[in-house]
Amino acid sequence: MAATMLLKPTSVRTLKMQRSALRLRWMTAGVGLALLALDAIVPSQVHAVETSVTAAITWPADSLYQVDVPLETAAGEQTRFASGSGRVRIVTMFYASCPMACPLTIDTLRQVDAAIGQRARVGFDMLLLSIDPAADTPAALAKLAQERRITDPRWTLARASESDTRKLAAVLGVQYRKLQDGNFDHSSTLILVDKNGRVLARSNQIGKPSPDFIASIRSAIGENPSTAKSR
Amino acid sequence: MNRSIRRIAIESIRGIGIESIIAIALCLWISSALSDGVLVPGGELRSILPTGTSAKTVKVAPYKLDRVPVTNEEFLAFVRAQPQWQRGRVPAILADGTYLAHWSAPLELGANASPNQPVTGVSWYAARAYCEANGARLPTWYEWELAAAASSSSRDARQDPAWRHTVLGWYSQPSNKPLARVGATPANIYGVQDLHGLVWEWVEDFNSLMIASDSRNQGDPDVMKYCGSGALALEDRENYPVAMRIALLSSLEAKSTTVNLGFRCTR
């Protein structure tokens, strides 16, 4: 290619070669400049400033809402992790195509609701966060909710970005690892959070809710003052 | 943007082809040199972590890794630009009590923190925030592992006893000496330095370091933690430096800070 460009037009054949050389120059210059443009532009678009720490609301130093990331619910609503503040909440992480642990987790949460009772459970909400945001689109989450008959408006299924999902897991103390076949290894934890985002209790027990966890919920919603722990 | 690029393209073509190509190549080289990241081609990695499927390797896409860890000087510039990350201002949930404890003041390195030492005492959140502010991110475990498997002459030197001996030697340095500066260890075949024996480094998915011998055992957190029976599931138990790194990272919380834990970024 380089040799072609150095030729001077001395004949018709050379003229043809020089035209194709000119085309090659166009292409090379175009490719090179496209690469330059990409190189310059892509990093600056990715530039992001940590927004949660500079939020106007001052959360307690140990509040999970210090990590206030955007969420998208099964209904397609744009909300934030800290939007649940002001209410007691149970937070957990799952994914829709999970074969065993997540259906069990959902069932455990149902048992929690049953144990607390219809009247009292209006005092707290459930937030289920996906560890597989790529697959768990709002449509997929809505489909799962339908299949599992999750109709209570107190329950929210949501996803965040891949990067924010990792951050949520970090602050919730949940571990997860995506495998090559699209499944996940993950821990199953229920985290009880007060209205300021502080952790009141955690439970790794799924299948049947732990009585201690139930007791913590009761005292958080003001149900059983005699067993309330001082916070 | 399109119009000016077309204009530049036309003008560059008017000139002699070779010169503009050389100029473009120089610009690309300069810009990549300035960002101080090294292109690691990626490929198939035989990881120390079990894949959890029948596959023996995992695919790692090409990436650009920082040549050396982030230094005290660089981190100081970052906390100056983003005051919410200064010591004393960061909430406890994002960095524990020993965050940047070795600096003499929130905005001053002091005698125990020289500018070219790798910054330590930083939490995962702080490391991430630094990388994000620089248009980058933390490397994933696989990205770290792939780069760390390389010697100066081979992309995968992990089965080479001489190399393993050398690497173990770096890790066995007595810890009563002050932390060395970045960039003092030999570069590997990609040009990356200090992956072994300087500081431990955060990775983006540190909380995915759960060793399960059987991926069907989901939902049982005790089986999946690293310690105890989980340790037997590592694929190469003689790779002590990497095993120690997994042990450390899997025992930490995101807010943890330690005097030997720093980080570098991936672009």
XYZ file of C-alpha atoms in Angstrom:
498
model
C 0.000 0.000 0.000
C 2.807 2.362 0.933
C 4.647 1.657 -2.326
C 1.490 2.384 -4.332
C 1.168 5.834 -2.791
C 4.658 6.871 -3.752
C 4.105 6.223 -7.470
C 3.809 9.228 -9.776
C 1.316 9.046 -12.688
C 3.290 8.166 -15.770
C 0.804 5.968 -17.586
C -2.892 5.051 -17.712
C -2.223 1.903 -15.693
C -0.343 3.925 -13.090
C -3.200 6.446 -13.054
C -5.634 3.630 -12.210
C -3.306 2.455 -9.458
C -3.091 5.952 -8.108
C -6.898 6.250 -8.009
C -7.182 3.104 -5.966
C -4.375 4.398 -3.822
C -6.408 7.567 -3.262
C -9.376 5.441 -2.220
C -7.132 3.598 0.193
C -5.982 6.918 1.622
C -9.611 7.976 2.143
C -10.329 4.735 3.955
C -7.200 4.849 6.074
C -7.687 8.460 7.051
C -11.317 7.760 7.822
C -10.551 4.718 9.936
C -7.711 6.454 11.731
C -9.802 9.493 12.540
C -12.736 7.364 13.635
C -10.411 5.579 16.032
C -9.098 8.911 17.299
C -12.593 10.213 17.808
C -13.661 7.077 19.660
C -10.558 7.151 21.796
C -11.240 10.727 22.823
C -14.990 10.563 23.175
C -15.748 7.239 24.851
C -13.830 7.801 28.138
C -15.381 11.220 28.659
C -18.894 9.839 28.144
C -18.190 7.201 30.737
C -17.032 9.857 33.202
C -19.282 9.735 36.242
C -19.233 11.513 39.548
C -20.343 9.750 42.709
C -23.732 11.312 43.313
C -25.034 9.417 46.306
C -22.613 10.914 48.826
C -23.424 14.481 47.812
C -27.189 13.971 48.085
C -29.045 16.804 49.777
C -30.578 14.428 52.356
C -28.201 13.530 55.155
C -28.546 9.866 55.941
C -27.110 8.366 59.140
C -23.493 7.282 58.689
C -24.491 3.624 58.676
C -27.541 3.993 56.451
C -27.717 1.803 53.350
C -29.274 4.784 51.591
C -25.814 6.330 51.342
C -25.774 4.100 48.264
C -28.758 5.659 46.558
C -28.732 4.190 43.068
C -31.411 4.457 40.358
C -33.807 1.509 40.103
C -36.278 0.380 37.467
C -39.307 -1.526 38.723
C -41.310 -4.341 37.120
C -43.875 -1.692 36.219
C -41.185 0.188 34.296
C -41.082 3.005 36.840
C -37.837 4.878 37.407
C -37.187 5.178 41.111
C -34.237 5.059 43.522
C -33.037 2.727 46.242
C -33.596 5.405 48.886
C -37.127 6.104 47.690
C -38.235 3.483 50.184
C -37.056 5.606 53.078
C -39.667 6.586 55.622
C -40.904 2.977 55.669
C -39.557 -0.214 57.220
C -38.454 -2.596 54.486
C -37.192 -6.096 53.869
C -34.637 -6.104 51.056
C -33.361 -9.180 49.269
C -31.617 -10.053 46.020
C -32.704 -12.688 43.492
C -32.958 -13.364 39.782
C -35.946 -14.406 37.720
C -34.547 -17.560 36.115
C -33.198 -18.857 39.422
C -34.234 -22.517 39.731
C -34.404 -23.116 43.459
C -33.142 -20.605 45.995
C -35.117 -17.628 44.723
C -38.525 -19.315 44.588
C -37.752 -20.408 48.147
C -36.849 -16.844 49.084
C -40.112 -15.554 47.667
C -41.965 -18.229 49.557
C -40.142 -17.299 52.746
C -41.191 -13.677 52.297
C -44.773 -14.822 51.854
C -44.513 -16.718 55.113
C -43.168 -13.565 56.757
C -46.245 -11.680 55.592
C -48.466 -14.473 56.876
C -46.708 -14.564 60.244
C -47.021 -10.805 60.751
C -50.652 -10.861 59.734
C -52.765 -8.869 57.310
C -53.391 -5.917 59.591
C -49.853 -5.364 60.821
C -47.963 -5.987 57.620
C -49.047 -2.684 56.142
C -46.255 -1.336 58.311
C -43.458 -2.576 56.035
C -42.648 -3.270 52.384
C -40.676 -5.837 50.408
C -37.960 -4.921 47.881
C -36.583 -7.671 45.668
C -33.528 -6.590 43.647
C -32.314 -8.542 40.645
C -28.701 -9.697 40.371
C -29.291 -10.324 36.670
C -30.336 -6.922 35.319
C -29.451 -7.888 31.752
C -32.121 -10.609 31.659
C -34.500 -9.221 34.270
C -36.066 -6.426 32.280
C -39.283 -4.875 33.614
C -41.205 -7.220 31.308
C -39.363 -10.277 32.666
C -39.918 -9.124 36.244
C -43.607 -8.483 35.567
C -43.894 -11.955 34.057
C -42.274 -13.495 37.120
C -44.608 -11.555 39.399
C -47.547 -12.889 37.441
C -46.269 -16.479 37.532
C -45.588 -16.328 41.269
C -48.840 -14.471 41.933
C -47.097 -11.495 43.505
C -49.942 -8.994 43.532
C -49.405 -7.127 46.807
C -48.412 -3.520 45.993
C -46.132 -3.631 49.060
C -43.827 -5.892 47.054
C -41.512 -4.252 44.516
C -39.364 -6.145 42.029
C -36.649 -3.970 40.543
C -33.328 -3.896 38.793
C -30.394 -1.486 38.645
C -27.477 -1.178 36.210
C -24.835 -3.942 36.258
C -22.408 -1.682 38.064
C -24.982 -0.426 40.586
C -26.177 -3.982 41.189
C -22.657 -4.882 42.299
C -22.680 -1.851 44.594
C -26.079 -2.738 46.077
C -24.869 -6.272 46.762
C -21.780 -4.839 48.429
C -23.762 -2.605 50.762
C -26.332 -5.337 51.476
C -23.622 -7.923 52.141
C -24.899 -10.217 49.405
C -22.466 -12.276 47.355
C -23.126 -13.333 43.791
C -21.180 -14.674 40.875
C -22.340 -15.049 37.303
C -21.413 -18.388 35.785
C -20.608 -18.974 32.140
C -23.964 -20.652 31.510
C -25.925 -17.619 32.713
C -26.790 -19.046 36.115
C -25.590 -17.509 39.350
C -23.990 -18.655 42.547
C -25.343 -16.349 45.212
C -26.133 -15.999 48.860
C -29.748 -15.653 49.946
C -30.244 -13.063 52.628
C -33.208 -11.120 53.965
C -32.237 -7.711 55.295
C -34.580 -5.737 57.541
C -34.032 -2.022 57.177
C -35.523 0.814 59.219
C -37.020 3.938 57.741
C -33.613 5.633 57.676
C -31.955 2.761 55.876
C -30.182 1.279 58.886
C -29.988 -2.505 59.124
C -32.077 -3.856 61.989
C -31.703 -7.576 61.290
C -30.438 -10.061 58.724
C -31.387 -13.638 58.074
C -29.774 -16.236 55.813
C -32.456 -18.729 56.638
C -34.762 -19.466 53.738
C -37.539 -22.025 53.521
C -38.995 -21.024 56.850
C -38.432 -17.523 58.294
C -36.348 -17.439 61.456
C -38.347 -16.542 64.582
C -35.727 -13.950 65.557
C -36.200 -12.239 62.229
C -39.963 -12.211 62.687
C -39.515 -10.737 66.150
C -37.268 -8.001 64.721
C -39.906 -7.107 62.164
C -42.555 -6.957 64.845
C -40.582 -4.554 66.970
C -39.617 -2.467 63.937
C -43.277 -1.870 63.076
C -44.160 -1.305 66.716
C -46.025 -4.540 67.168
C -44.327 -6.093 70.174
C -42.792 -3.448 72.423
C -41.777 -5.942 75.113
C -39.242 -7.583 72.809
C -38.114 -4.361 71.120
C -34.312 -4.006 70.911
C -32.920 -0.550 71.614
C -31.446 1.060 68.490
C -18.829 16.756 14.613
C -19.331 14.774 11.411
C -18.714 17.838 9.209
C -15.427 18.779 10.841
C -14.219 15.185 10.738
C -15.027 15.029 7.040
C -13.167 18.283 6.500
C -10.167 17.003 8.416
C -10.339 13.741 6.507
C -10.407 15.537 3.149
C -7.543 17.811 4.106
C -5.467 14.976 5.428
C -5.985 13.040 2.234
C -4.820 16.038 0.176
C -1.452 15.618 1.831
C 0.880 12.718 1.346
C -0.812 9.511 2.562
C 2.051 8.161 4.614
C 2.517 11.325 6.649
C -1.070 11.480 7.772
C -1.000 7.804 8.686
C 2.121 8.325 10.750
C 0.523 11.357 12.411
C -2.601 9.378 13.287
C -0.539 6.506 14.627
C 1.517 8.921 16.733
C -1.619 10.532 18.152
C -3.077 7.168 19.106
C 0.204 6.103 20.686
C 0.554 9.355 22.625
C -3.016 9.236 23.896
C -2.635 5.665 25.074
C 0.722 6.446 26.675
C -0.779 9.418 28.493
C -3.589 7.341 29.954
C -0.940 4.971 31.352
C -3.036 1.942 30.604
C -1.652 -1.154 28.963
C -3.686 -3.114 26.446
C -4.106 -6.705 27.565
C -5.377 -8.789 24.676
C -7.569 -11.049 26.796
C -8.266 -14.626 25.766
C -9.175 -17.916 27.381
C -8.276 -18.053 31.062
C -7.913 -21.234 33.058
C -8.985 -19.680 36.348
C -8.156 -20.877 39.844
C -11.863 -20.445 40.550
C -14.063 -23.342 39.490
C -16.184 -22.303 36.533
C -19.293 -23.950 37.923
C -19.997 -25.497 34.517
C -18.329 -28.138 32.357
C -16.107 -25.504 30.696
C -12.478 -25.478 31.800
C -11.758 -21.899 30.814
C -13.456 -18.525 30.850
C -13.356 -15.960 28.093
C -11.857 -12.570 28.983
C -12.408 -9.726 26.524
C -9.458 -7.421 25.756
C -9.060 -4.580 28.233
C -6.742 -1.800 29.209
C -5.135 -2.228 32.619
C -3.251 0.465 34.549
C 0.458 -0.244 34.368
C 0.898 0.323 38.122
C -1.405 0.778 41.130
C -2.897 4.181 41.910
C -0.462 6.255 44.004
C -0.898 8.434 47.097
C -0.310 11.486 44.944
C -3.020 10.528 42.466
C -5.509 9.739 45.199
C -4.759 13.053 46.895
C -5.634 14.873 43.683
C -8.876 12.898 43.583
C -9.974 13.771 47.130
C -9.096 17.414 46.471
C -11.444 17.365 43.480
C -14.127 15.376 45.302
C -14.177 16.563 48.934
C -16.881 14.071 49.908
C -14.130 11.430 49.702
C -11.801 13.173 52.131
C -10.958 11.426 55.379
C -13.401 12.560 58.023
C -16.167 13.236 55.545
C -16.861 9.779 54.189
C -19.774 8.019 55.944
C -18.826 4.924 57.932
C -20.747 2.637 55.608
C -18.552 3.652 52.674
C -15.180 3.533 54.443
C -14.246 2.207 57.855
C -12.289 3.861 60.645
C -8.823 3.358 59.148
C -9.589 5.048 55.843
C -6.396 6.845 54.701
C -5.181 6.589 58.287
C -1.526 6.731 57.213
C -1.881 10.243 55.773
C -0.942 13.002 58.193
C -4.081 14.983 57.394
C -7.132 14.627 55.140
C -5.377 16.709 52.463
C -1.778 16.007 53.322
C 0.301 12.904 52.762
C 2.942 13.482 55.435
C 6.039 11.469 56.319
C 4.423 8.027 56.242
C 2.906 8.321 52.800
C 5.211 9.180 49.959
C 3.655 10.402 46.703
C 4.766 7.432 44.598
C 3.775 4.691 46.969
C 0.600 2.819 46.044
C -2.312 4.301 47.977
C -3.657 1.941 50.639
C -6.250 2.263 53.354
C -8.981 2.740 50.769
C -12.329 0.993 50.660
C -13.897 -0.647 47.624
C -16.324 2.266 47.321
C -13.493 4.798 47.368
C -11.442 2.852 44.848
C -14.456 2.589 42.577
C -15.198 6.284 42.889
C -11.620 7.110 41.898
C -11.784 4.906 38.804
C -15.194 6.311 37.816
C -13.885 9.847 38.156
C -11.176 8.894 35.679
C -13.549 7.401 33.143
C -12.533 3.908 34.217
C -13.567 1.086 36.497
C -11.993 -1.501 38.772
C -10.713 -4.627 37.007
C -12.749 -7.801 37.402
C -11.188 -10.787 39.165
C -10.633 -12.566 35.855
C -8.971 -9.511 34.350
C -6.600 -9.337 37.310
C -5.951 -13.070 37.233
C -5.202 -13.136 33.512
C -2.702 -10.295 33.752
C -1.139 -11.772 36.889
C -0.518 -15.151 35.244
C 2.012 -13.556 32.907
C 5.763 -13.373 33.398
C 8.049 -11.087 31.439
C 8.322 -13.685 28.691
C 5.177 -15.772 28.854
C 1.460 -15.083 28.934
C 0.866 -17.936 31.356
C 3.843 -18.756 33.552
C 1.840 -20.302 36.367
C 3.151 -23.815 35.818
C 6.740 -22.611 35.606
C 8.398 -23.527 38.957
C 11.086 -20.862 38.547
C 8.514 -18.124 38.060
C 6.390 -19.334 40.957
C 9.470 -19.330 43.136
C 10.245 -15.750 42.142
C 6.700 -14.600 42.786
C 6.594 -16.309 46.186
C 9.843 -14.531 46.989
C 8.181 -11.173 46.334
C 5.313 -12.073 48.637
C 7.669 -13.146 51.410
C 9.330 -9.774 51.768
C 9.413 -8.744 55.430
C 6.667 -6.260 56.162
C 8.747 -4.058 58.471
C 10.138 -2.207 55.471
C 8.198 0.798 54.203
C 5.998 0.168 51.211
C 7.968 0.349 47.958
C 7.065 2.855 45.266
C 5.044 1.797 42.255
C 6.782 0.692 39.095
C 9.799 -0.922 40.710
C 9.029 -4.544 39.859
C 9.766 -6.041 36.429
C 7.014 -5.642 33.862
C 5.232 -8.724 32.608
C 4.865 -9.562 28.931
C 2.018 -7.069 28.578
C 4.007 -4.276 30.243
C 2.033 -4.359 33.507
C 3.962 -4.063 36.777
C 3.425 -4.662 40.484
C 0.740 -7.308 40.174
C 2.608 -9.407 42.714
C 4.128 -8.561 46.033
C 3.486 -4.834 46.294
C -0.060 -4.425 47.583
C -3.221 -6.481 47.411
C -5.672 -4.880 45.031
C -9.444 -4.463 44.962
C -11.410 -5.960 42.099
C -14.871 -4.925 40.908
C -16.467 -8.272 41.748
C -14.653 -9.007 45.020
C -17.965 -10.189 46.490
C -18.250 -12.867 43.825
C -15.259 -14.756 45.256
C -17.349 -17.542 46.681
C -15.959 -20.989 46.032
C -18.611 -23.583 45.297
C -17.594 -27.107 44.318
C -21.053 -27.603 42.915
C -23.002 -24.790 41.316
C -26.247 -26.549 42.144
C -25.700 -25.718 45.792
C -27.208 -22.297 45.432
C -28.810 -20.831 48.482
C -26.439 -22.449 50.969
C -24.180 -19.579 51.981
C -21.924 -21.685 54.188
C -20.932 -23.996 51.362
C -20.190 -21.039 49.213
C -17.905 -19.099 51.532
C -14.200 -19.556 50.897
C -13.021 -20.708 54.301
C -13.163 -24.282 55.475
C -14.374 -26.925 53.068
C -14.760 -24.361 50.304
C -10.990 -23.997 50.119
C -10.627 -27.489 48.730
C -12.551 -26.497 45.650
C -9.856 -24.213 44.221
C -8.490 -25.604 40.986
C -4.830 -24.987 41.742
C -4.094 -25.144 45.429
C -0.367 -24.637 44.976
C -0.749 -21.155 43.605
C -0.403 -19.685 47.076
C -0.201 -15.996 46.157
C -3.456 -16.144 44.240
C -5.108 -18.323 46.886
C -4.083 -15.829 49.579
C -5.502 -13.010 47.503
C -8.840 -14.813 47.212
C -8.798 -15.503 50.941
C -8.258 -11.838 51.684
C -10.733 -10.365 49.214
C -13.498 -12.792 50.112
C -13.122 -11.940 53.798
C -13.529 -8.207 53.320
C -16.521 -5.945 53.285
C -16.816 -3.218 50.714
C -16.121 -0.577 53.361
C -12.995 -2.345 54.655
C -9.629 -0.629 54.453
C -6.277 -2.281 55.183
C -2.697 -1.030 55.110
C -1.742 -3.459 52.358
C -4.754 -3.097 50.095
C -4.755 -0.687 47.178
C -6.065 -0.794 43.640
C -5.611 0.062 39.989
C -8.150 0.775 37.252
C -9.218 -0.767 33.981
C -10.386 1.244 30.997
